[in-house]
Amino acid sequence: MDHCGPDHIEVLDKKISALSDALAHLGQGTTLKELLRIIRFPGYTTPAEFAFSVAMLDAMAHQARMLEQMGDQLLGAAKQVGKEG
């Protein structure tokens, strides 16, 4: 993809909107609510499965924090446009 063109704002608009929609859908938490229901079944997990589940949940939480931080940094950088010079 070339750096800038006559449609670069439209491209960014589509990408920002698609990411916003994906994050909003992710934020509904339906997958994790279902997981909360399933873990209560008797005999759900072995010690190894427990360790794997904890590792996955920790990694997912880290990624969510990173997405929030990256969004804040991107917005902060965008707000700097036009302030220099």
Short mmCIF file of C-alpha atoms in Angstrom, two decimals:
data_model
loop_
_atom_site.label_atom_id
_atom_site.label_comp_id
_atom_site.label_asym_id
_atom_site.label_seq_id
_atom_site.Cartn_x
_atom_site.Cartn_y
_atom_site.Cartn_z
CA MET A 1 0.00 0.00 0.00
CA ASP A 2 1.38 3.40 -0.89
CA HIS A 3 1.89 5.96 1.85
CA CYS A 4 -0.68 8.56 0.96
CA GLY A 5 -3.09 9.03 -1.84
CA PRO A 6 -6.28 10.85 -2.58
CA ASP A 7 -8.25 8.27 -0.59
CA HIS A 8 -5.96 8.00 2.46
CA ILE A 9 -8.52 9.52 4.83
CA GLU A 10 -11.17 7.08 3.58
CA VAL A 11 -8.76 4.17 4.10
CA LEU A 12 -7.99 5.31 7.66
CA ASP A 13 -11.69 5.91 8.34
CA LYS A 14 -12.55 2.35 7.30
CA LYS A 15 -9.72 0.83 9.33
CA ILE A 16 -10.52 2.90 12.44
CA SER A 17 -14.23 2.08 12.15
CA ALA A 18 -13.56 -1.63 11.64
CA LEU A 19 -11.23 -1.75 14.66
CA SER A 20 -13.71 0.21 16.77
CA ASP A 21 -16.49 -2.22 15.82
CA ALA A 22 -14.26 -5.23 16.58
CA LEU A 23 -13.31 -3.82 19.99
CA ALA A 24 -16.94 -3.00 20.79
CA HIS A 25 -17.94 -6.57 19.93
CA LEU A 26 -15.06 -7.89 22.00
CA GLY A 27 -16.13 -5.69 24.89
CA GLN A 28 -19.52 -7.39 25.07
CA GLY A 29 -17.82 -10.24 26.91
CA THR A 30 -20.17 -12.95 25.67
CA THR A 31 -17.33 -15.44 25.15
CA LEU A 32 -16.01 -14.97 28.66
CA LYS A 33 -19.51 -15.13 30.14
CA GLU A 34 -19.93 -18.51 28.46
CA LEU A 35 -16.54 -19.57 29.81
CA LEU A 36 -17.67 -18.60 33.33
CA ARG A 37 -20.64 -20.92 32.91
CA ILE A 38 -18.55 -23.82 31.61
CA ILE A 39 -15.86 -23.74 34.31
CA ARG A 40 -18.49 -24.55 36.91
CA PHE A 41 -19.17 -27.99 35.41
CA PRO A 42 -17.93 -30.78 37.71
CA GLY A 43 -14.49 -32.03 36.73
CA TYR A 44 -13.89 -29.12 34.37
CA THR A 45 -10.15 -29.01 34.66
CA THR A 46 -7.01 -30.92 35.53
CA PRO A 47 -4.04 -29.13 37.10
CA ALA A 48 -2.43 -28.83 33.66
CA GLU A 49 -5.59 -27.44 32.10
CA PHE A 50 -5.88 -25.01 35.01
CA ALA A 51 -2.32 -23.78 34.41
CA PHE A 52 -3.01 -23.43 30.68
CA SER A 53 -6.25 -21.54 31.35
CA VAL A 54 -4.56 -19.16 33.79
CA ALA A 55 -1.75 -18.50 31.31
CA MET A 56 -4.23 -17.80 28.49
CA LEU A 57 -6.34 -15.48 30.64
CA ASP A 58 -3.27 -13.58 31.86
CA ALA A 59 -2.03 -13.19 28.28
CA MET A 60 -5.46 -12.02 27.09
CA ALA A 61 -5.67 -9.47 29.91
CA HIS A 62 -2.19 -8.20 29.02
CA GLN A 63 -3.18 -7.84 25.37
CA ALA A 64 -6.33 -5.92 26.36
CA ARG A 65 -4.22 -3.51 28.44
CA MET A 66 -1.77 -3.12 25.56
CA LEU A 67 -4.60 -2.36 23.11
CA GLU A 68 -5.89 0.33 25.45
CA GLN A 69 -2.40 1.81 25.86
CA MET A 70 -1.75 1.74 22.11
CA GLY A 71 -5.10 3.46 21.43
CA ASP A 72 -4.27 6.16 23.97
CA GLN A 73 -0.85 6.69 22.40
CA LEU A 74 -2.30 6.85 18.88
CA LEU A 75 -4.91 9.38 19.97
CA GLY A 76 -2.29 11.43 21.79
CA ALA A 77 -0.10 11.50 18.71
CA ALA A 78 -3.06 12.44 16.51
CA LYS A 79 -3.86 15.36 18.80
CA GLN A 80 -0.35 16.69 18.18
CA VAL A 81 -1.10 17.23 14.48
CA GLY A 82 -1.04 20.92 13.72
CA LYS A 83 0.45 21.89 17.08
CA GLU A 84 4.02 21.93 15.83
CA GLY A 85 5.45 24.84 13.91
#
